[in-house]
GROMACS .gro file of N, CA and C in nm:
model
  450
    1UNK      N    1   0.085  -0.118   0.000
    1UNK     CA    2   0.000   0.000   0.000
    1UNK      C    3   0.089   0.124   0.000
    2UNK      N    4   0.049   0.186  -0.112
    2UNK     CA    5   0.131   0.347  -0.058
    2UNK      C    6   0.083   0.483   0.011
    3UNK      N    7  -0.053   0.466  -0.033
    3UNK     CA    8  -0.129   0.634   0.043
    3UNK      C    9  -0.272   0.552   0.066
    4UNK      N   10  -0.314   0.592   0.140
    4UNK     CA   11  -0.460   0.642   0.208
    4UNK      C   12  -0.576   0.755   0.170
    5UNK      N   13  -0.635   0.760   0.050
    5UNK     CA   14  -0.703   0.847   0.018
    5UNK      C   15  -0.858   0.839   0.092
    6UNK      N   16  -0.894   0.933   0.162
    6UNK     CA   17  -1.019   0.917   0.296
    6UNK      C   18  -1.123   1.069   0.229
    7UNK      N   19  -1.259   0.979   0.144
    7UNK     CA   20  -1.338   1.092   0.139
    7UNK      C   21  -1.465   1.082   0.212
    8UNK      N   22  -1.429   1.223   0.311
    8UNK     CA   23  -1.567   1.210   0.396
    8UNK      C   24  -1.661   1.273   0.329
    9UNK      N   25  -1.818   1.166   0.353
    9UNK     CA   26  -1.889   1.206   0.346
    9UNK      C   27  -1.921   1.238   0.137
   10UNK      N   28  -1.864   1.149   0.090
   10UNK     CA   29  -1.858   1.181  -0.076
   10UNK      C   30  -2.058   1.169  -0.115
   11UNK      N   31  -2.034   1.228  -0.273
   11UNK     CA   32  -2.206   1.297  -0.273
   11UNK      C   33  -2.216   1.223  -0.402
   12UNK      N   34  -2.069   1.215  -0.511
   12UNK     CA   35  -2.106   1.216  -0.646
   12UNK      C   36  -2.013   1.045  -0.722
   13UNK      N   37  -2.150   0.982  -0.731
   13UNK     CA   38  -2.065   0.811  -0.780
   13UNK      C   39  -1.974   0.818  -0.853
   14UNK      N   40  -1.970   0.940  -0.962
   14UNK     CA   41  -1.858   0.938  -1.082
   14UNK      C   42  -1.737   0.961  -1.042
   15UNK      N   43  -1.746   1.085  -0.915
   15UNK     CA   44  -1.623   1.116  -0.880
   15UNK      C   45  -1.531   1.010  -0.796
   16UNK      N   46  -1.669   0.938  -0.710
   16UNK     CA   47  -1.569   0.812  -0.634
   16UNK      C   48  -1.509   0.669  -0.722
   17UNK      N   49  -1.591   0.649  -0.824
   17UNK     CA   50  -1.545   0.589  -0.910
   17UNK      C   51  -1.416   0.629  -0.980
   18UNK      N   52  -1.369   0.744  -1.025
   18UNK     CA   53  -1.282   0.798  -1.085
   18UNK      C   54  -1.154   0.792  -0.964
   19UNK      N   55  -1.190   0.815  -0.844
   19UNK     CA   56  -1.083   0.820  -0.720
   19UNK      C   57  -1.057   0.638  -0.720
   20UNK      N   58  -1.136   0.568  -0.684
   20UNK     CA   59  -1.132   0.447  -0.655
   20UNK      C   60  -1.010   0.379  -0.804
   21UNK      N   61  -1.021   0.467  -0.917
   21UNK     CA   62  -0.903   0.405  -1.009
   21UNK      C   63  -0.813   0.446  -0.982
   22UNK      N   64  -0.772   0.592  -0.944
   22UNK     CA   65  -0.679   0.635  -0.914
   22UNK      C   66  -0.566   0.559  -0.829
   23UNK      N   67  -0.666   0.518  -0.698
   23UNK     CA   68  -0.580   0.454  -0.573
   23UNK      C   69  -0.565   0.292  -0.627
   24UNK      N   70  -0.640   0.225  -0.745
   24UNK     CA   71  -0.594   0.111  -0.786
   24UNK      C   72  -0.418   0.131  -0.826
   25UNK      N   73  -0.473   0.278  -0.951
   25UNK     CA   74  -0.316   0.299  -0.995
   25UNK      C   75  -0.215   0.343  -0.921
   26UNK      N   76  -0.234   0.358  -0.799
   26UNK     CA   77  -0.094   0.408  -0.715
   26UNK      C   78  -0.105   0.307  -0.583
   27UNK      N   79  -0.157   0.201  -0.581
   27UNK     CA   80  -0.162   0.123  -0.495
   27UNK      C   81  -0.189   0.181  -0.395
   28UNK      N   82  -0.295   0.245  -0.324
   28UNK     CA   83  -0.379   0.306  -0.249
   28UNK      C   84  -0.503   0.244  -0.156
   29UNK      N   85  -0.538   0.280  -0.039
   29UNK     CA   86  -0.663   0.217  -0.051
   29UNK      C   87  -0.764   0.326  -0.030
   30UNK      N   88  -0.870   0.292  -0.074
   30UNK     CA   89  -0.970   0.425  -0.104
   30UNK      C   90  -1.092   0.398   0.096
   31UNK      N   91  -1.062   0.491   0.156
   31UNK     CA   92  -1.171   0.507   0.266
   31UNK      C   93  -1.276   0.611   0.219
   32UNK      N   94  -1.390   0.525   0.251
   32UNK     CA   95  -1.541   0.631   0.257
   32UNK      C   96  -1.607   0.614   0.414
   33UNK      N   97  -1.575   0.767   0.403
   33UNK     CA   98  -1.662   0.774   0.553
   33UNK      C   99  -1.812   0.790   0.534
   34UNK      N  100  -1.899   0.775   0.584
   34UNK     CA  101  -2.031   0.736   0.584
   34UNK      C  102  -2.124   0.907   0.689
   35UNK      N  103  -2.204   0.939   0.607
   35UNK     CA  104  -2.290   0.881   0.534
   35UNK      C  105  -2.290   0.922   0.354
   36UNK      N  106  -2.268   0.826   0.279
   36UNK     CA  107  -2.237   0.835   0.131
   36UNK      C  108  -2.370   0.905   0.063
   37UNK      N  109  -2.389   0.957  -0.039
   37UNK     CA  110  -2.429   1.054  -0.075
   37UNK      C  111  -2.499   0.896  -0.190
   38UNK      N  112  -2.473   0.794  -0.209
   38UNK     CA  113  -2.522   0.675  -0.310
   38UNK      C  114  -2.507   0.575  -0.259
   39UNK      N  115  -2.557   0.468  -0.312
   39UNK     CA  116  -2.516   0.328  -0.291
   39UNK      C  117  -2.383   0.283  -0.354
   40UNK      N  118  -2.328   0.183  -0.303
   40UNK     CA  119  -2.217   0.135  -0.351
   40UNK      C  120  -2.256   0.047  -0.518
   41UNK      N  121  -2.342   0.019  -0.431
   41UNK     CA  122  -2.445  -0.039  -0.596
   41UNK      C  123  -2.449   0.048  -0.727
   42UNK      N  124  -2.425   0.138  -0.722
   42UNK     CA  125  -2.440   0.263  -0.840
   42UNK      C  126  -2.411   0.212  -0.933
   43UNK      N  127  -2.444   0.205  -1.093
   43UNK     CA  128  -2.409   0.194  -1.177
   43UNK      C  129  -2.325   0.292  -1.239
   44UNK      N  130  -2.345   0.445  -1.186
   44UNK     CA  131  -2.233   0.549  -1.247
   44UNK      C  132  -2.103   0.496  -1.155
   45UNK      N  133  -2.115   0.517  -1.013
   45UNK     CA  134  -1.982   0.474  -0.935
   45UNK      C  135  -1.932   0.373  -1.043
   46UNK      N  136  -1.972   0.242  -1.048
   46UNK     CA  137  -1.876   0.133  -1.113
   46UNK      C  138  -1.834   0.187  -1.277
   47UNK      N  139  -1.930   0.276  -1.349
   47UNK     CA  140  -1.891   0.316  -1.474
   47UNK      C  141  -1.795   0.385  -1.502
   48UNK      N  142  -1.796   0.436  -1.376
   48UNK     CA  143  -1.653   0.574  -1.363
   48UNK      C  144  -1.524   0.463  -1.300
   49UNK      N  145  -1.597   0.372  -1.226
   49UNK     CA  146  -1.445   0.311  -1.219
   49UNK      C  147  -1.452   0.183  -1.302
   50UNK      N  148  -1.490   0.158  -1.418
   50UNK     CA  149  -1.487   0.067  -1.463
   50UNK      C  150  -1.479  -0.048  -1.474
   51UNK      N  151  -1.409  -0.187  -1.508
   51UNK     CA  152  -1.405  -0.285  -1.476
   51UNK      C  153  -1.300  -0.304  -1.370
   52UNK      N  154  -1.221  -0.208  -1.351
   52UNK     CA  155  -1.142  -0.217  -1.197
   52UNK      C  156  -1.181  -0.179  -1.087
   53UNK      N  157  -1.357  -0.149  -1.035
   53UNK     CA  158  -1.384  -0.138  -0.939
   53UNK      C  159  -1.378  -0.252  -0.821
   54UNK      N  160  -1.357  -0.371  -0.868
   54UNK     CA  161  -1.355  -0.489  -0.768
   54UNK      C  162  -1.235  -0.523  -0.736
   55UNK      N  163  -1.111  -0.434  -0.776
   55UNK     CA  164  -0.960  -0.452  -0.767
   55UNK      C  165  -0.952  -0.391  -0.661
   56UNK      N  166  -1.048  -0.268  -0.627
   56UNK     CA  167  -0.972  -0.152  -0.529
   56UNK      C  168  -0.984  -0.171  -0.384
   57UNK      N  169  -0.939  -0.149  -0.353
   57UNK     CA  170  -0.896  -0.150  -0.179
   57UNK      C  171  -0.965  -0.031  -0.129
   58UNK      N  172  -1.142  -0.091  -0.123
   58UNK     CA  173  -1.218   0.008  -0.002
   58UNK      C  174  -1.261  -0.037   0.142
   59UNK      N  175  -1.230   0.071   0.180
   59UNK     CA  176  -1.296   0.062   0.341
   59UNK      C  177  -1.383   0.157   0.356
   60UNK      N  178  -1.543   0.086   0.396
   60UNK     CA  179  -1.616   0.181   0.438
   60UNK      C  180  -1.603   0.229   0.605
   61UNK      N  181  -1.675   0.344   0.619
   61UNK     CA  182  -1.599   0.356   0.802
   61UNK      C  183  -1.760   0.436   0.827
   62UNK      N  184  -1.800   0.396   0.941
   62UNK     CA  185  -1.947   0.500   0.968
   62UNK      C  186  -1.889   0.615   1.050
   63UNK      N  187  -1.776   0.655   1.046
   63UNK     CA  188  -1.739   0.808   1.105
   63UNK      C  189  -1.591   0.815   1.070
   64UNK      N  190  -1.546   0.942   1.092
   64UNK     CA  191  -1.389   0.958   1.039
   64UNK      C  192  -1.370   0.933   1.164
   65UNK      N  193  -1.397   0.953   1.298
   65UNK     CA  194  -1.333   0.890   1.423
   65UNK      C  195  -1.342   0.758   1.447
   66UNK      N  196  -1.454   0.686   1.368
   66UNK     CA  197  -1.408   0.504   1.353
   66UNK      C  198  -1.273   0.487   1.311
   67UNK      N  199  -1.252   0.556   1.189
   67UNK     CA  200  -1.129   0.522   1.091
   67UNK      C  201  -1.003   0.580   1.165
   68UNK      N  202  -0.979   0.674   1.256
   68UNK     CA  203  -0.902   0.710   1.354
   68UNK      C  204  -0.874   0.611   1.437
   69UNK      N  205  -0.988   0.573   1.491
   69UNK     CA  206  -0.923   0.465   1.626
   69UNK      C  207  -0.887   0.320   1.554
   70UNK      N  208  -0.903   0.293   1.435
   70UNK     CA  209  -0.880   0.179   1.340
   70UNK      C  210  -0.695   0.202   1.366
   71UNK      N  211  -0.633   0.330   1.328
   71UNK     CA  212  -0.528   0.340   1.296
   71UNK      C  213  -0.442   0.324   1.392
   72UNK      N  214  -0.328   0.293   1.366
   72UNK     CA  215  -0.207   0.353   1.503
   72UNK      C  216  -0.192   0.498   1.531
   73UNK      N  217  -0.133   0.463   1.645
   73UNK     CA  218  -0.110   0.659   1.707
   73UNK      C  219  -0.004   0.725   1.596
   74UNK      N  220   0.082   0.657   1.500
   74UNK     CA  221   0.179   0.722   1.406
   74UNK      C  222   0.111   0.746   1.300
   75UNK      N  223  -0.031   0.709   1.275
   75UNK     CA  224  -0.089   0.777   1.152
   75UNK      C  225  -0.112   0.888   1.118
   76UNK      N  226  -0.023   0.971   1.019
   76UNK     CA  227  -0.055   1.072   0.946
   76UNK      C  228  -0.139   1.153   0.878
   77UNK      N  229  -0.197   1.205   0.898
   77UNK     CA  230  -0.350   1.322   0.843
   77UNK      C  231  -0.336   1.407   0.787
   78UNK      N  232  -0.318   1.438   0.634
   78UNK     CA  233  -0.360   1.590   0.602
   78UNK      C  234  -0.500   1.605   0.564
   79UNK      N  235  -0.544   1.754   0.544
   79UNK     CA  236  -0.702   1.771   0.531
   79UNK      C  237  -0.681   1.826   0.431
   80UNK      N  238  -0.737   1.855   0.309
   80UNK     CA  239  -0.726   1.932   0.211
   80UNK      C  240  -0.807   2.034   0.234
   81UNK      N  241  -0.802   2.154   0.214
   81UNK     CA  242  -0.878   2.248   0.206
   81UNK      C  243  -0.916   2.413   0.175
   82UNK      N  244  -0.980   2.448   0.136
   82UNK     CA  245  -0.953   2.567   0.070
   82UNK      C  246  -0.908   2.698   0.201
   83UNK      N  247  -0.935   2.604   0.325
   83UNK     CA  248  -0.958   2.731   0.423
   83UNK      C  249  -0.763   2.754   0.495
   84UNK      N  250  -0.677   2.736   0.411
   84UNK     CA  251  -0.555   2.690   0.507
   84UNK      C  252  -0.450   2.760   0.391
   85UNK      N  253  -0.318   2.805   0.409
   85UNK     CA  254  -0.265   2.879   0.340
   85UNK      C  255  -0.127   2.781   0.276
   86UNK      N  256  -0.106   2.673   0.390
   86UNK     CA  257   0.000   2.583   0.304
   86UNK      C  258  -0.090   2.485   0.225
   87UNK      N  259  -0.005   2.488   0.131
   87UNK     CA  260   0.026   2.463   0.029
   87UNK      C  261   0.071   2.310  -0.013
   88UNK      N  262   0.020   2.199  -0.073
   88UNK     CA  263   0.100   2.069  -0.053
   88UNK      C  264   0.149   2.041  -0.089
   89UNK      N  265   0.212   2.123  -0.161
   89UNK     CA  266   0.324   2.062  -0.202
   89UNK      C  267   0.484   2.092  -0.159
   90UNK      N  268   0.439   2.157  -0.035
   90UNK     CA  269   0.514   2.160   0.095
   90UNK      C  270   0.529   2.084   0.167
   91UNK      N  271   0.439   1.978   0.181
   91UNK     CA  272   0.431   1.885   0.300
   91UNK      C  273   0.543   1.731   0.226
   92UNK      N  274   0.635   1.685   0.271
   92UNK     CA  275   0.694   1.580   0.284
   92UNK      C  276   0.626   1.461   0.320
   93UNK      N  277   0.531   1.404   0.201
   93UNK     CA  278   0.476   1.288   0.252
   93UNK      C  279   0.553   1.175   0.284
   94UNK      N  280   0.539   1.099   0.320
   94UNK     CA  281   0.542   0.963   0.372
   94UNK      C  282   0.396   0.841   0.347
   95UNK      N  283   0.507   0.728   0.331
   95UNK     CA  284   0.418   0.606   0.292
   95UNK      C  285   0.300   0.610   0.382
   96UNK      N  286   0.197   0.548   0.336
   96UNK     CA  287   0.115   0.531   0.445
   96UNK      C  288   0.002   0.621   0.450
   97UNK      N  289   0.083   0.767   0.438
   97UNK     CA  290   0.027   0.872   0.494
   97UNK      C  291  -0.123   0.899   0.438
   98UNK      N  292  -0.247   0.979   0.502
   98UNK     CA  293  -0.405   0.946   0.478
   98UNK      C  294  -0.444   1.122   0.434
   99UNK      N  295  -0.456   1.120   0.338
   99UNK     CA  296  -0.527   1.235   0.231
   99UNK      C  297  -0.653   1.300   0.245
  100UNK      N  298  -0.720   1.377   0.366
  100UNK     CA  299  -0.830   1.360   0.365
  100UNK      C  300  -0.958   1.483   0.281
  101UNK      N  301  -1.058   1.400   0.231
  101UNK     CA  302  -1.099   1.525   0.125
  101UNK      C  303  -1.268   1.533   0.180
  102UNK      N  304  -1.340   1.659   0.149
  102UNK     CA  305  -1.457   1.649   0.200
  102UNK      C  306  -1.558   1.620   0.086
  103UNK      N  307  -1.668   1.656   0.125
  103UNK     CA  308  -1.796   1.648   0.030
  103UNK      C  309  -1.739   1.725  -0.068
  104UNK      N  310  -1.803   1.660  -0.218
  104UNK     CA  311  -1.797   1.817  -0.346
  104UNK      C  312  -1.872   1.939  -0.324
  105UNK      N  313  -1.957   1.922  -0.235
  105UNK     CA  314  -2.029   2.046  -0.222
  105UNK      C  315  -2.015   2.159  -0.116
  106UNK      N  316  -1.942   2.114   0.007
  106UNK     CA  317  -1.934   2.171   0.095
  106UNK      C  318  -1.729   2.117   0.139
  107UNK      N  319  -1.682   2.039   0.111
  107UNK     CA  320  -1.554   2.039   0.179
  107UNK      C  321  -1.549   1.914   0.339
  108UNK      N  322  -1.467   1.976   0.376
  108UNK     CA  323  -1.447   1.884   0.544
  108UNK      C  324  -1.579   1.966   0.623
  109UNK      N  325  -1.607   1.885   0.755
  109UNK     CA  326  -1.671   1.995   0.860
  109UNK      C  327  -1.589   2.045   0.897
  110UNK      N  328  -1.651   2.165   0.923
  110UNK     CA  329  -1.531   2.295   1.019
  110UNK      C  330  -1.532   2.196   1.150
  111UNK      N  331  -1.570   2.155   1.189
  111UNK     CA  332  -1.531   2.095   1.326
  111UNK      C  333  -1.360   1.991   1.334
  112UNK      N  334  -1.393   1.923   1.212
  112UNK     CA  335  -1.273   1.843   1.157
  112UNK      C  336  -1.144   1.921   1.162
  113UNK      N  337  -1.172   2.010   1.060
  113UNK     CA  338  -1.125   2.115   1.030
  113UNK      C  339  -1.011   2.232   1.147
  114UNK      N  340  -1.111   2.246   1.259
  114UNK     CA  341  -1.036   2.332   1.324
  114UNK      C  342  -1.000   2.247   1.481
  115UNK      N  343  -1.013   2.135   1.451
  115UNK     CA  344  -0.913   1.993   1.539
  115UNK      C  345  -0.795   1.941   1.471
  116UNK      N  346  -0.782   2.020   1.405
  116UNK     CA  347  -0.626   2.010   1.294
  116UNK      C  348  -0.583   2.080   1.219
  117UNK      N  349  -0.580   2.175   1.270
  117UNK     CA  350  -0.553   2.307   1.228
  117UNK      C  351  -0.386   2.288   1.134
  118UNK      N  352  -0.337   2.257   1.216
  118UNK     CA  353  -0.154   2.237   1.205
  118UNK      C  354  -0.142   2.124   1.083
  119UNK      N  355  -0.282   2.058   1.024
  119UNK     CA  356  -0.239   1.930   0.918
  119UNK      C  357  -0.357   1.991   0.794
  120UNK      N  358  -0.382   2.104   0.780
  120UNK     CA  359  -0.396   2.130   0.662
  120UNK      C  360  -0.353   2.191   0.576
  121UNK      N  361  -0.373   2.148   0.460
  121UNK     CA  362  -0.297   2.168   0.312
  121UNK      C  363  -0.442   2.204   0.216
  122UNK      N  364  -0.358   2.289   0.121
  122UNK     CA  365  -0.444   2.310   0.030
  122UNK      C  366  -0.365   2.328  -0.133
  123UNK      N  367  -0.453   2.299  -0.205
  123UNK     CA  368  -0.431   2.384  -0.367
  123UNK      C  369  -0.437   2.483  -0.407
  124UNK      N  370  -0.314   2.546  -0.424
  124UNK     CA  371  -0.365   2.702  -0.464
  124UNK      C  372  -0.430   2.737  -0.612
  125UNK      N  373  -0.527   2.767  -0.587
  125UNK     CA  374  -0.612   2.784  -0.730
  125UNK      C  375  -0.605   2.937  -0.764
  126UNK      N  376  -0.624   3.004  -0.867
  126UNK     CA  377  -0.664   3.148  -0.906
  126UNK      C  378  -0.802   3.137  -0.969
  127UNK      N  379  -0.851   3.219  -0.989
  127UNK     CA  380  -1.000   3.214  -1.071
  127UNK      C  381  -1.114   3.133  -1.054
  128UNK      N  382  -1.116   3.068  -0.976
  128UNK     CA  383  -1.186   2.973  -0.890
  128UNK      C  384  -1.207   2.920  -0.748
  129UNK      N  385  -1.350   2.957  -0.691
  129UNK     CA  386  -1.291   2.825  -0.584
  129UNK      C  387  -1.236   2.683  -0.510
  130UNK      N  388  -1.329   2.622  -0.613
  130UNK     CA  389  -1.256   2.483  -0.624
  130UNK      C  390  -1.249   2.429  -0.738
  131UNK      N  391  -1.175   2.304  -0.750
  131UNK     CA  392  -1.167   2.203  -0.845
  131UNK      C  393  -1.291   2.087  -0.825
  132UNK      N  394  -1.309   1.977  -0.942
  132UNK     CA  395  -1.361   1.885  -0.928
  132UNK      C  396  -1.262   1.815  -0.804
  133UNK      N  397  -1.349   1.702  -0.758
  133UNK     CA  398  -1.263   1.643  -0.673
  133UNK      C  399  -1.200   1.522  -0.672
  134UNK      N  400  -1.218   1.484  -0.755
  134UNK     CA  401  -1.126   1.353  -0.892
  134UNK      C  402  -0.984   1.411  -0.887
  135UNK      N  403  -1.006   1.602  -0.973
  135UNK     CA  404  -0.911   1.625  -0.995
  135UNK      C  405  -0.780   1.686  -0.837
  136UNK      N  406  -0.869   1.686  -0.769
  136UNK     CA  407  -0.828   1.753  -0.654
  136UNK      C  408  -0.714   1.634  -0.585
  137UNK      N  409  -0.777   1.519  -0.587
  137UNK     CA  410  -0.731   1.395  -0.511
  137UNK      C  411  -0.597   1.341  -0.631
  138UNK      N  412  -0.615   1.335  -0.747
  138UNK     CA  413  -0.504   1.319  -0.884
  138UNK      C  414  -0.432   1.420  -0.827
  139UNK      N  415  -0.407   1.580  -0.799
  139UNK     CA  416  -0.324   1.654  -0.766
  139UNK      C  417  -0.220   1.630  -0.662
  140UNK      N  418  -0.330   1.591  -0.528
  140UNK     CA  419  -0.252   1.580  -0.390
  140UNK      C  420  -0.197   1.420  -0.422
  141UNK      N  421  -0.208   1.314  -0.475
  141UNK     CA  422  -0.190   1.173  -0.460
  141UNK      C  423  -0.081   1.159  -0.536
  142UNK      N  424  -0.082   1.213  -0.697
  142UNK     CA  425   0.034   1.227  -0.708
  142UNK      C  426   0.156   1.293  -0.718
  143UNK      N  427   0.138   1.379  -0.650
  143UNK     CA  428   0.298   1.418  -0.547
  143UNK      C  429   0.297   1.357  -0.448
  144UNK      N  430   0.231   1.303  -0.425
  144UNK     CA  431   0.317   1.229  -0.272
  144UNK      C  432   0.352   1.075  -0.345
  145UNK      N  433   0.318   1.055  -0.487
  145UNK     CA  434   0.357   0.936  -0.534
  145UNK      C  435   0.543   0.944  -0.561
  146UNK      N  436   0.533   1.064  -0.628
  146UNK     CA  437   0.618   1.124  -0.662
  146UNK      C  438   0.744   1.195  -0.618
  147UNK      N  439   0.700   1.211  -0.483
  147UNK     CA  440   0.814   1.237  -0.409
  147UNK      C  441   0.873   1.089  -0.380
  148UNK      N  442   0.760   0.983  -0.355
  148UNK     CA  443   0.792   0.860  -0.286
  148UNK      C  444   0.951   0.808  -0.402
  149UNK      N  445   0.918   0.875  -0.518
  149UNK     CA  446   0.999   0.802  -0.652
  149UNK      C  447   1.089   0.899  -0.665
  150UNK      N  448   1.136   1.031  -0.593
  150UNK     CA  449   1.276   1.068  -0.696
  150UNK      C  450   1.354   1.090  -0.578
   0.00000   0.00000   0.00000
């Protein structure tokens, strides 16, 4: 396994489908925190991840503090988010380390949010507020693939 991609609370099947290939291709495992916005059953989810949706390494979790106490005390957290001024491609990942992204519509809860103040990262965008979040998770996943390789 190399990264931990953790979307709380995801809304849109295409986009988790599209993530769920991603973390096939970087040997990842994909966490959904609950409550999901679809069924796993979706026919867009599996269309977006195509015939490699049964390859991928998911864990569903009914809270991001389930998936916390799942982990060891050395597990690593960044939050992605628009509300934070570094930047990630500052941060020195490490194997292992857990990516965390919020709803497409709203982001992390501020509660999440300001219990980790010191582990968020963001994308600096111009002309927009956000990105899709396919593309958001392709951004942050691979640089930390990428650092893992040079």
């Amino acid at each position: 396994m190399a990264f931990n991609v953790v979307l709380v609370e995801p809304e849109i099947p295409p986009n988790t489908g599209n993530i769920g290939r991603l973390c096939l291709a970087t040997r990842s495992t994909l966490h959904l925190v609950k409550p999901l916005g679809f069924s796993l059953d979706n026919r867009e989810l599996k269309r977006a991840g195509l015939d490699y949706w049964n390859e991928v390494d998911v864990k569903i979790w009914d809270s991001f503090q389930e998936l916390q106490r799942a982990q060891g005390a050395a597990a690593r957290y960044f939050f992605l988010t628009t509300k934070s001024k570094r930047p990630y491609y500052e941060v020195k990942f490490q194997k292992n380390d857990f990516l965390v992204f919020g709803r497409e519509t709203k982001g992390l809860p501020l509660d999440l949010l300001a219990a980790n103040i010191d582990h968020r990262i963001t994308i600096p965008m111009h002309g927009t507020r956000s990105l899709n979040l396919a593309t958001a998770v392709a951004i942050v996943l691979f640089e930390a693939v990428r650092q893992q390789h040079a």
